mmCIF file of C-alpha atoms in Angstrom:
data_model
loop_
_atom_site.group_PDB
_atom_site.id
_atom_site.type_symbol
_atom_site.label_atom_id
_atom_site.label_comp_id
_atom_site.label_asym_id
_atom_site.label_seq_id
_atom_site.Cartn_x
_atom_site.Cartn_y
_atom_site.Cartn_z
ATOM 1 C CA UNK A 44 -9.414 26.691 -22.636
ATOM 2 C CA UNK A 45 -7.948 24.605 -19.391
ATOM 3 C CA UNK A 46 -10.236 21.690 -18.947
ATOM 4 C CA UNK A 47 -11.257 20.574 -15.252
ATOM 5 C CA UNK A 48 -11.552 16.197 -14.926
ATOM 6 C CA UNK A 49 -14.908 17.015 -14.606
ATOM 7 C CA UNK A 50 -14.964 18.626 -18.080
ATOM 8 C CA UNK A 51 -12.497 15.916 -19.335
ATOM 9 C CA UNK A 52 -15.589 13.094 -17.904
ATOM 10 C CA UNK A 53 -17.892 15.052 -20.095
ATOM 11 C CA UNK A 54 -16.222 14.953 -23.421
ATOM 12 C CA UNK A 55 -15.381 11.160 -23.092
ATOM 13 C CA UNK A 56 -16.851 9.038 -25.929
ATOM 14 C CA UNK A 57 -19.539 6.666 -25.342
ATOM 15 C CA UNK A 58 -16.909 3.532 -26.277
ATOM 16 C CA UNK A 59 -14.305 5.648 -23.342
ATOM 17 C CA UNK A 60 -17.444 6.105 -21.024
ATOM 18 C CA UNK A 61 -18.069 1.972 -21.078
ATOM 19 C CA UNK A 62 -14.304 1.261 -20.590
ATOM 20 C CA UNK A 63 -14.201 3.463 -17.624
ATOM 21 C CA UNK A 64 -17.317 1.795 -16.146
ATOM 22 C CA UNK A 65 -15.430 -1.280 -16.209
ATOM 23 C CA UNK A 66 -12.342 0.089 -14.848
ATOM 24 C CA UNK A 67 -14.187 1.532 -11.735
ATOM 25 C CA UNK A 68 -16.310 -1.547 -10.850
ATOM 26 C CA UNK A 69 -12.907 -3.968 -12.231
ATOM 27 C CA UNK A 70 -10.893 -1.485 -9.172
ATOM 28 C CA UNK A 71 -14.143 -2.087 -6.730
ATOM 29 C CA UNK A 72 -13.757 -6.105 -7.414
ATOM 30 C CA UNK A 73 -10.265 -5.971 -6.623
ATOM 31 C CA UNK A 74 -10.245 -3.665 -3.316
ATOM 32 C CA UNK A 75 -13.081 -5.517 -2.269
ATOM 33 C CA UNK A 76 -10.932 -8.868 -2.703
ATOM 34 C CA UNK A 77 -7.774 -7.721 -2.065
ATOM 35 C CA UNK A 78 -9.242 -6.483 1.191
ATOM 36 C CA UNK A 79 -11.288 -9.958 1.637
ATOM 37 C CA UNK A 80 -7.894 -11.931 1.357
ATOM 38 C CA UNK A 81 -5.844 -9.541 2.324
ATOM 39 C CA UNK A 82 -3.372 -10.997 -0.493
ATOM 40 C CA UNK A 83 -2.032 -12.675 2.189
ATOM 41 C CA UNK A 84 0.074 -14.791 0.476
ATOM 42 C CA UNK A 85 0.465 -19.249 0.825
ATOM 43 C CA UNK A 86 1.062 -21.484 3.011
ATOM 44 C CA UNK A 87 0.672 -20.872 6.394
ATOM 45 C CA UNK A 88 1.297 -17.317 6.375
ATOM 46 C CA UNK A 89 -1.470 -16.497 4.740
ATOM 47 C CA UNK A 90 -3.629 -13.758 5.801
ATOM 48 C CA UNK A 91 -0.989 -13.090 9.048
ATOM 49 C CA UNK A 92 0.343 -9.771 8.822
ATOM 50 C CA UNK A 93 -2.613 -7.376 8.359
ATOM 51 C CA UNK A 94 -1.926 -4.368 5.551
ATOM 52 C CA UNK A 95 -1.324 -1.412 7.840
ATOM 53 C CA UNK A 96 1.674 -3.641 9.598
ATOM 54 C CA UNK A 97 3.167 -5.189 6.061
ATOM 55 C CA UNK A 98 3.333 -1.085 4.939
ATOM 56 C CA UNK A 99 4.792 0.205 7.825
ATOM 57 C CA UNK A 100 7.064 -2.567 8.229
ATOM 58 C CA UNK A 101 7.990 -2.761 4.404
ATOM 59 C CA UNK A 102 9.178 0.957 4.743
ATOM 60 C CA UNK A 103 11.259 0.959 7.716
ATOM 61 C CA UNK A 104 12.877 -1.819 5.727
ATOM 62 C CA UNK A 105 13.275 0.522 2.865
ATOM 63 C CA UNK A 106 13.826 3.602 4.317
ATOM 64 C CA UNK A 107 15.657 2.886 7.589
ATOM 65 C CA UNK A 108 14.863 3.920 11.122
ATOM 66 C CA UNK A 109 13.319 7.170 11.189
ATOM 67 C CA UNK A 110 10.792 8.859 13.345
ATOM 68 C CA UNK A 111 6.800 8.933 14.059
ATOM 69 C CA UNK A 112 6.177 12.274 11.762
ATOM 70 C CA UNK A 113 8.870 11.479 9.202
ATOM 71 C CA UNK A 114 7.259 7.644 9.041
ATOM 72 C CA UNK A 115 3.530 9.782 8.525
ATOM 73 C CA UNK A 116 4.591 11.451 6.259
ATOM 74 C CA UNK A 117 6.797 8.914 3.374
ATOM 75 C CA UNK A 118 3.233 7.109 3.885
ATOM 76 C CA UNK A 119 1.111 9.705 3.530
ATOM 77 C CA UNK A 120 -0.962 9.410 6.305
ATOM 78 C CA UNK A 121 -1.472 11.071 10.473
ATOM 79 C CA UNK A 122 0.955 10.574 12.676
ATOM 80 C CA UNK A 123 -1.561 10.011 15.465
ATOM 81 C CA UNK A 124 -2.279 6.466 12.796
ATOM 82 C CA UNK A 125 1.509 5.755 12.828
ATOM 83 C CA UNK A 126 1.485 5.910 16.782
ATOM 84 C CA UNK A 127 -1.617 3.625 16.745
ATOM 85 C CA UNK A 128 -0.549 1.456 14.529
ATOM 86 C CA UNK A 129 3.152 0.685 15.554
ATOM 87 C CA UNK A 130 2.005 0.256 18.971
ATOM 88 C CA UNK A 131 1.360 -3.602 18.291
ATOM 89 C CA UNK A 132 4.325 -4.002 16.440
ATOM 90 C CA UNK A 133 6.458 -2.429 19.319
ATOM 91 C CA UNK A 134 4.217 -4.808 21.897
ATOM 92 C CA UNK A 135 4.920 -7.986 19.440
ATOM 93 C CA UNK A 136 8.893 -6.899 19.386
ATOM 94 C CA UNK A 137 8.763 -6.262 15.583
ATOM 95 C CA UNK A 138 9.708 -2.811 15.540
ATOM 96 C CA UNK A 139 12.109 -1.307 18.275
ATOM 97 C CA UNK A 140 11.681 2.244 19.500
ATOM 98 C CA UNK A 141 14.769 4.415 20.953
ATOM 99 C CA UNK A 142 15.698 7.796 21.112
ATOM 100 C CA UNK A 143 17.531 9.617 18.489
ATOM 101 C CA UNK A 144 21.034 9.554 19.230
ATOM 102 C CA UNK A 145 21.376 13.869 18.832
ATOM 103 C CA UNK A 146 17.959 14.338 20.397
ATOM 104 C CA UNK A 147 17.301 12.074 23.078
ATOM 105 C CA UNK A 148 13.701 13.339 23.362
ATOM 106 C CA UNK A 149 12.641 12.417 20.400
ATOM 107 C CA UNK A 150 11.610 8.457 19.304
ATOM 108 C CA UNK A 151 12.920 6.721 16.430
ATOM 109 C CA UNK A 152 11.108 3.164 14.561
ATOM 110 C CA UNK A 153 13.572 0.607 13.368
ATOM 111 C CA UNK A 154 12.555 -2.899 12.447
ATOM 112 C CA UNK A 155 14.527 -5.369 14.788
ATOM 113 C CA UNK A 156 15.769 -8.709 13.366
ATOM 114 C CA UNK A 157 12.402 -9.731 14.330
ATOM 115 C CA UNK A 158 10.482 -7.807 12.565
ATOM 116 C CA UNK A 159 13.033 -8.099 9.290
ATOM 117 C CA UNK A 160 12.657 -11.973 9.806
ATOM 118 C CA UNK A 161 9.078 -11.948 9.690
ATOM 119 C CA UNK A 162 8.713 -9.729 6.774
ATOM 120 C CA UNK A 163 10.609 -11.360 4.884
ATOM 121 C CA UNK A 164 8.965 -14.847 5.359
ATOM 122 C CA UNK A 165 5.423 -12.481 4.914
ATOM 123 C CA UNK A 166 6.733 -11.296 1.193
ATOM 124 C CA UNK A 167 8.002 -14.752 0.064
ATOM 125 C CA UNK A 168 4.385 -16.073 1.000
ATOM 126 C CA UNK A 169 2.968 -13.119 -0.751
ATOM 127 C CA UNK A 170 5.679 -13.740 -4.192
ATOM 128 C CA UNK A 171 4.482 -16.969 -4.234
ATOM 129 C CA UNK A 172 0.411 -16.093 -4.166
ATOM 130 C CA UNK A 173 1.387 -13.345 -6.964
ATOM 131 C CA UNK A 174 3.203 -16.548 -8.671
ATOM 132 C CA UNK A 175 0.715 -18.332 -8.829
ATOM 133 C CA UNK A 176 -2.086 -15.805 -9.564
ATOM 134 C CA UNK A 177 -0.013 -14.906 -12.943
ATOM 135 C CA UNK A 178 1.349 -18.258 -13.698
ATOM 136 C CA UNK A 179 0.015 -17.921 -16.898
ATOM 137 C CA UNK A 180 0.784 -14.928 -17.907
ATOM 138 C CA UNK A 181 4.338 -13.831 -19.559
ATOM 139 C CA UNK A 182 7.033 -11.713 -18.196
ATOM 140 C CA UNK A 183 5.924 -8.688 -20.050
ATOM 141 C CA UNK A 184 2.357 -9.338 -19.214
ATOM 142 C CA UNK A 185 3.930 -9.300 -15.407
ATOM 143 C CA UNK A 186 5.882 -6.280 -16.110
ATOM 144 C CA UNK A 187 3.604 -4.040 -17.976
ATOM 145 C CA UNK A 188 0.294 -5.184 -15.142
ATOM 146 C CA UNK A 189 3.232 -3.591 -12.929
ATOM 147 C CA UNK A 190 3.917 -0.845 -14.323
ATOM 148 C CA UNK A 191 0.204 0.161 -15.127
ATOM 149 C CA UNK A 192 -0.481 -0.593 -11.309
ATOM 150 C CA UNK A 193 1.839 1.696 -9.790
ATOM 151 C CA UNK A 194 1.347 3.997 -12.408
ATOM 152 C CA UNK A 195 -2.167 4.376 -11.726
ATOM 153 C CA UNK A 196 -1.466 4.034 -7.414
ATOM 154 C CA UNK A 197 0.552 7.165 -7.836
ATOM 155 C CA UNK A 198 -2.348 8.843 -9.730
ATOM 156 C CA UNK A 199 -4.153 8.576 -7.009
ATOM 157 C CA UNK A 200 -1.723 9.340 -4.265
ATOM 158 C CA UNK A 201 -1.178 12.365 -6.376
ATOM 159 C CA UNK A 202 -4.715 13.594 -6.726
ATOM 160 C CA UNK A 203 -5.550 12.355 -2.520
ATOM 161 C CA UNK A 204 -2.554 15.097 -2.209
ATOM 162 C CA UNK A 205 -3.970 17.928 -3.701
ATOM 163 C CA UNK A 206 -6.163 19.398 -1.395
ATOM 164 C CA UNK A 207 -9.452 21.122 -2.715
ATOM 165 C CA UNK A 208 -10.237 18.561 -5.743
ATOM 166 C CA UNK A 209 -13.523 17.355 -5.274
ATOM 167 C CA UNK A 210 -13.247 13.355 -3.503
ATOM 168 C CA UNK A 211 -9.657 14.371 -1.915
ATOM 169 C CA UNK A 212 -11.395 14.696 1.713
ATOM 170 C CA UNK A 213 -9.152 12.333 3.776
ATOM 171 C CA UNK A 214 -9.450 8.958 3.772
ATOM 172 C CA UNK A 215 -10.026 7.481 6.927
ATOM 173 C CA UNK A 216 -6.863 6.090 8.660
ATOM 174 C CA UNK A 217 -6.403 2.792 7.953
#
């Protein structure tokens, strides 16, 4: 018989139930942190490039120019909150906006030299806060945290995907 992750909550064991009560509230502590700092990084670029700019920025750097809906959509989110949220970063002359060269009507994002420069002085700041926050800790403690983390991000990009699963109503835009 399939079992639903409702079902699969219900047959936990009491010793499973406690260690995903920590889990949840250990996840609360950090997004509640995380958000509080921002993980902004050292120095004095800490806390200067808020999250929705470092993401957007980070995968136009990744992913080369592209447009508004195909930006959306690698991130997972409404274009209306791309438009909103590259706005500043077209204003501050981080990201550049043209028209595609075989369809002038339409816009593309790139980061300009700018906007590479600063990200790149934002993600040394932010290696060096991650540095420091695991300076104790060995490389496969470093690696495996890593790998459990994006293990676990995808999860939940996965399950915020599927539409109909009870707590997948959108998110709002951030």
């Amino acid at each position: 018989m399939p079992t639903t992750p409702e079902m699969s909550m219900d047959m936990t064991t009491v010793g499973e139930t406690g260690l995903l009560d920590t889990l949840q509230h250990e996840v609360a502590v950090f997004a509640r942190r995380a958000e509080q700092t921002r993980l902004g990084g050292v120095g004095q670029v800490r806390n200067s490039m808020d999250r929705a700019a470092y993401l957007l920025l980070n995968r136009l750097d990744k992913e080369g120019p592209m447009g508004v809906k195909a930006l959306a959509a690698s991130m997972g989110i409404d274009s209306s909150t791309v438009t909103r949220q590259v706005a500043p970063l077209v204003d501050t002359g981080l990201v550049k906006r043209t028209s595609h060269p075989e369809d002038g009507r339409a816009v593309v994002l790139q980061l300009s030299p700018r906007g590479l420069s600063r990200l790149d002085e934002v993600r040394l700041s932010r290696r060096q806060l991650m540095a420091e926050l695991t300076n104790d800790w060995s490389p496969q403690e470093r690696e495996a945290f890593c790998s459990l983390l994006t293990r676990f991000n995808t999860a939940l990009s996965t399950r915020m995907a599927s539409p109909g699963l009870p707590g997948t109503e959108p998110a709002p835009a951030s």
